[in-house]
């Protein structure tokens, strides 16, 4: 069966360099869906899913991957899932950098479709349920400081017309350096009730927190992997308590891969879990996209393992 190519034509990298997939679609008989318009994309995806495509290529950033995977798995039901290949095409490309590919050409597509690809990952997605709303699917969930910084970054980047990204990062680090309190809303602690369930026990926390970060991926780009929970449970989670004032040290330790320092920092915990529940009224993101949360119960569980090939 021919593959399905899903391309975000508005992705920053696609706009700058053109779509790698679009240029080779005809040579492998692939159908193309443009993911730029959500309503049109939803209609076209529903139509293509009637024939159960065996392999889906997604070209776009992390937000595009999140939207495509969410719309796909909401419709899948109990059917066998497709295999996926994620191709960088957006502003942030964390997912493609870890379990996908930065570039792709005809030879690589042919190897992937013929089962000769070198990199195969079998990992679950995060399935996130918020007060009974349809589930969201993705790879990287965060609450607290990281969504606040993400929102701040996007606002400042828009103000600067999308230019001078390094200056925006510098501004964020300066804000982090001021520490908590003193009107620094960027990293203001926020209350959370947290339940973390793993095979051996259940952890319950009710306090102010600076943030959580949770993924099923084996790590992040540049070798960053700020998780050290024990056991084989698929949800990898790190938690920052609200009274931790060493935010810059935490950020730099993670960025510089000094994870031993991060592990020893008071107020930072990491667990591997089977299920996580947050009662939280504050900013959250999934793969960089805001989630609609208002005094909501957020439940996070893994899906069945999904195949990603590059």
mmCIF file of C-alpha atoms in Angstrom, residues 118-300:
data_model
loop_
_atom_site.group_PDB
_atom_site.id
_atom_site.type_symbol
_atom_site.label_atom_id
_atom_site.label_comp_id
_atom_site.label_asym_id
_atom_site.label_seq_id
_atom_site.Cartn_x
_atom_site.Cartn_y
_atom_site.Cartn_z
ATOM 1 C CA UNK A 118 18.553 1.437 10.329
ATOM 2 C CA UNK A 119 16.616 3.165 13.105
ATOM 3 C CA UNK A 120 13.454 1.616 14.530
ATOM 4 C CA UNK A 121 11.901 2.769 17.814
ATOM 5 C CA UNK A 122 9.040 0.988 19.554
ATOM 6 C CA UNK A 123 7.748 3.415 22.174
ATOM 7 C CA UNK A 124 4.361 4.462 23.544
ATOM 8 C CA UNK A 125 2.913 7.940 23.263
ATOM 9 C CA UNK A 126 1.595 9.975 26.152
ATOM 10 C CA UNK A 127 -2.199 9.847 26.271
ATOM 11 C CA UNK A 128 -3.511 12.861 28.182
ATOM 12 C CA UNK A 129 -7.112 13.142 29.371
ATOM 13 C CA UNK A 130 -8.416 16.408 30.821
ATOM 14 C CA UNK A 131 -11.767 16.225 32.626
ATOM 15 C CA UNK A 132 -13.309 13.808 30.142
ATOM 16 C CA UNK A 133 -12.380 15.758 26.997
ATOM 17 C CA UNK A 134 -11.073 13.786 23.980
ATOM 18 C CA UNK A 135 -7.538 12.572 24.639
ATOM 19 C CA UNK A 136 -4.447 14.420 23.440
ATOM 20 C CA UNK A 137 -1.440 12.427 22.202
ATOM 21 C CA UNK A 138 2.225 13.367 22.095
ATOM 22 C CA UNK A 139 5.663 12.961 23.621
ATOM 23 C CA UNK A 140 6.595 15.817 25.955
ATOM 24 C CA UNK A 141 4.247 17.164 28.648
ATOM 25 C CA UNK A 142 5.195 19.977 30.993
ATOM 26 C CA UNK A 143 3.558 22.166 33.616
ATOM 27 C CA UNK A 144 4.638 25.302 35.446
ATOM 28 C CA UNK A 145 7.887 27.065 34.560
ATOM 29 C CA UNK A 146 8.520 25.435 31.171
ATOM 30 C CA UNK A 147 5.128 26.401 29.655
ATOM 31 C CA UNK A 148 5.536 29.878 31.179
ATOM 32 C CA UNK A 149 8.955 30.228 29.544
ATOM 33 C CA UNK A 150 7.623 28.821 26.259
ATOM 34 C CA UNK A 151 4.783 31.345 26.207
ATOM 35 C CA UNK A 152 7.185 34.149 27.092
ATOM 36 C CA UNK A 153 9.551 33.050 24.319
ATOM 37 C CA UNK A 154 6.788 32.977 21.701
ATOM 38 C CA UNK A 155 5.507 36.406 22.756
ATOM 39 C CA UNK A 156 8.947 37.998 22.615
ATOM 40 C CA UNK A 157 9.770 36.277 19.333
ATOM 41 C CA UNK A 158 6.554 37.648 17.797
ATOM 42 C CA UNK A 159 7.418 41.124 19.087
ATOM 43 C CA UNK A 160 10.808 40.855 17.383
ATOM 44 C CA UNK A 161 9.274 39.645 14.133
ATOM 45 C CA UNK A 162 10.687 36.150 14.525
ATOM 46 C CA UNK A 163 14.274 37.402 14.459
ATOM 47 C CA UNK A 164 17.091 37.436 17.006
ATOM 48 C CA UNK A 165 16.127 34.223 18.773
ATOM 49 C CA UNK A 166 19.337 34.238 20.817
ATOM 50 C CA UNK A 167 18.315 37.563 22.370
ATOM 51 C CA UNK A 168 15.013 36.030 23.462
ATOM 52 C CA UNK A 169 16.793 33.069 25.086
ATOM 53 C CA UNK A 170 19.097 35.522 26.844
ATOM 54 C CA UNK A 171 16.094 37.396 28.220
ATOM 55 C CA UNK A 172 14.567 34.151 29.516
ATOM 56 C CA UNK A 173 17.801 33.162 31.287
ATOM 57 C CA UNK A 174 18.013 36.603 32.906
ATOM 58 C CA UNK A 175 14.449 36.191 34.162
ATOM 59 C CA UNK A 176 15.265 32.739 35.517
ATOM 60 C CA UNK A 177 18.318 34.192 37.213
ATOM 61 C CA UNK A 178 16.171 36.486 39.346
ATOM 62 C CA UNK A 179 14.822 33.397 41.108
ATOM 63 C CA UNK A 180 11.311 32.829 42.402
ATOM 64 C CA UNK A 181 9.227 35.559 43.976
ATOM 65 C CA UNK A 182 9.922 39.297 43.685
ATOM 66 C CA UNK A 183 7.290 39.643 40.993
ATOM 67 C CA UNK A 184 9.053 37.229 38.653
ATOM 68 C CA UNK A 185 5.889 35.723 37.173
ATOM 69 C CA UNK A 186 7.873 33.707 34.641
ATOM 70 C CA UNK A 187 8.771 31.122 37.270
ATOM 71 C CA UNK A 188 6.235 31.788 40.010
ATOM 72 C CA UNK A 189 5.430 28.581 41.959
ATOM 73 C CA UNK A 190 1.911 27.231 41.476
ATOM 74 C CA UNK A 191 -0.121 24.774 43.585
ATOM 75 C CA UNK A 192 -0.531 21.190 42.405
ATOM 76 C CA UNK A 193 -1.932 17.915 43.698
ATOM 77 C CA UNK A 194 0.077 15.109 42.170
ATOM 78 C CA UNK A 195 -0.357 11.332 42.157
ATOM 79 C CA UNK A 196 2.397 9.177 40.651
ATOM 80 C CA UNK A 197 1.651 5.451 40.331
ATOM 81 C CA UNK A 198 4.419 2.947 39.661
ATOM 82 C CA UNK A 199 4.562 -0.858 40.033
ATOM 83 C CA UNK A 200 5.757 -0.737 43.650
ATOM 84 C CA UNK A 201 3.940 2.175 45.260
ATOM 85 C CA UNK A 202 1.952 5.378 44.846
ATOM 86 C CA UNK A 203 3.355 8.833 45.571
ATOM 87 C CA UNK A 204 1.024 11.672 46.583
ATOM 88 C CA UNK A 205 2.105 15.315 46.746
ATOM 89 C CA UNK A 206 0.108 18.483 47.489
ATOM 90 C CA UNK A 207 2.219 21.651 47.481
ATOM 91 C CA UNK A 208 3.490 24.516 45.343
ATOM 92 C CA UNK A 209 5.645 23.364 42.449
ATOM 93 C CA UNK A 210 7.884 25.010 39.873
ATOM 94 C CA UNK A 211 7.063 22.460 37.227
ATOM 95 C CA UNK A 212 6.945 18.944 35.878
ATOM 96 C CA UNK A 213 8.355 17.451 32.709
ATOM 97 C CA UNK A 214 7.214 14.060 31.467
ATOM 98 C CA UNK A 215 8.010 11.980 28.377
ATOM 99 C CA UNK A 216 8.178 8.470 26.947
ATOM 100 C CA UNK A 217 11.119 9.278 24.665
ATOM 101 C CA UNK A 218 14.559 7.783 25.428
ATOM 102 C CA UNK A 219 16.055 11.273 25.744
ATOM 103 C CA UNK A 220 16.207 14.668 24.091
ATOM 104 C CA UNK A 221 18.444 16.142 21.405
ATOM 105 C CA UNK A 222 22.097 16.948 22.227
ATOM 106 C CA UNK A 223 22.197 14.032 24.661
ATOM 107 C CA UNK A 224 19.996 15.800 27.223
ATOM 108 C CA UNK A 225 18.185 13.297 29.441
ATOM 109 C CA UNK A 226 17.148 14.832 32.804
ATOM 110 C CA UNK A 227 15.399 11.696 34.092
ATOM 111 C CA UNK A 228 16.752 9.120 36.522
ATOM 112 C CA UNK A 229 13.731 7.233 37.816
ATOM 113 C CA UNK A 230 14.121 3.543 38.572
ATOM 114 C CA UNK A 231 12.306 0.627 36.979
ATOM 115 C CA UNK A 232 10.855 -0.058 33.549
ATOM 116 C CA UNK A 233 7.590 1.906 33.757
ATOM 117 C CA UNK A 234 7.247 3.940 30.525
ATOM 118 C CA UNK A 235 6.370 7.413 31.869
ATOM 119 C CA UNK A 236 9.611 9.256 32.666
ATOM 120 C CA UNK A 237 8.970 12.224 34.948
ATOM 121 C CA UNK A 238 11.004 14.899 36.737
ATOM 122 C CA UNK A 239 9.412 17.204 39.320
ATOM 123 C CA UNK A 240 10.610 20.574 40.705
ATOM 124 C CA UNK A 241 9.327 21.617 44.115
ATOM 125 C CA UNK A 242 8.115 25.201 44.504
ATOM 126 C CA UNK A 243 10.661 26.302 47.104
ATOM 127 C CA UNK A 244 13.635 25.487 44.890
ATOM 128 C CA UNK A 245 15.452 28.743 44.152
ATOM 129 C CA UNK A 246 18.316 27.300 42.116
ATOM 130 C CA UNK A 247 16.483 27.448 38.818
ATOM 131 C CA UNK A 248 19.419 28.599 36.685
ATOM 132 C CA UNK A 249 21.596 25.861 38.152
ATOM 133 C CA UNK A 250 18.934 23.325 37.208
ATOM 134 C CA UNK A 251 18.615 24.672 33.677
ATOM 135 C CA UNK A 252 22.360 24.802 33.111
ATOM 136 C CA UNK A 253 22.933 21.386 34.671
ATOM 137 C CA UNK A 254 20.428 19.879 32.246
ATOM 138 C CA UNK A 255 21.773 21.838 29.276
ATOM 139 C CA UNK A 256 25.363 20.861 30.058
ATOM 140 C CA UNK A 257 24.374 17.254 30.766
ATOM 141 C CA UNK A 258 25.612 17.440 34.358
ATOM 142 C CA UNK A 259 22.894 15.112 35.528
ATOM 143 C CA UNK A 260 24.725 13.996 38.660
ATOM 144 C CA UNK A 261 24.464 17.574 39.984
ATOM 145 C CA UNK A 262 20.810 17.684 38.999
ATOM 146 C CA UNK A 263 20.123 14.436 40.878
ATOM 147 C CA UNK A 264 21.662 15.823 44.061
ATOM 148 C CA UNK A 265 19.750 19.120 43.994
ATOM 149 C CA UNK A 266 17.276 19.371 46.858
ATOM 150 C CA UNK A 267 13.673 19.660 45.751
ATOM 151 C CA UNK A 268 14.103 17.777 42.463
ATOM 152 C CA UNK A 269 12.653 14.271 42.091
ATOM 153 C CA UNK A 270 12.502 11.851 39.176
ATOM 154 C CA UNK A 271 10.295 8.775 38.812
ATOM 155 C CA UNK A 272 9.316 6.163 36.246
ATOM 156 C CA UNK A 273 5.560 5.705 36.392
ATOM 157 C CA UNK A 274 2.637 3.811 34.906
ATOM 158 C CA UNK A 275 0.108 6.577 35.566
ATOM 159 C CA UNK A 276 0.235 10.248 36.613
ATOM 160 C CA UNK A 277 -2.604 12.486 37.775
ATOM 161 C CA UNK A 278 -2.375 16.240 38.367
ATOM 162 C CA UNK A 279 -4.988 18.544 39.843
ATOM 163 C CA UNK A 280 -3.715 21.835 38.567
ATOM 164 C CA UNK A 281 -4.893 25.260 37.416
ATOM 165 C CA UNK A 282 -2.018 26.679 35.427
ATOM 166 C CA UNK A 283 -0.148 26.562 32.122
ATOM 167 C CA UNK A 284 0.626 23.211 30.509
ATOM 168 C CA UNK A 285 2.027 22.207 27.135
ATOM 169 C CA UNK A 286 2.232 19.030 25.084
ATOM 170 C CA UNK A 287 5.025 19.136 22.499
ATOM 171 C CA UNK A 288 5.083 22.913 22.800
ATOM 172 C CA UNK A 289 1.332 23.330 22.203
ATOM 173 C CA UNK A 290 -0.841 24.808 24.958
ATOM 174 C CA UNK A 291 -3.411 22.524 26.554
ATOM 175 C CA UNK A 292 -6.753 23.913 27.698
ATOM 176 C CA UNK A 293 -6.626 23.515 31.478
ATOM 177 C CA UNK A 294 -8.748 25.335 34.048
ATOM 178 C CA UNK A 295 -8.978 23.829 37.532
ATOM 179 C CA UNK A 296 -8.779 20.493 35.784
ATOM 180 C CA UNK A 297 -7.796 16.943 36.605
ATOM 181 C CA UNK A 298 -5.122 15.840 34.134
ATOM 182 C CA UNK A 299 -4.561 12.102 33.722
ATOM 183 C CA UNK A 300 -1.511 10.813 31.843
#
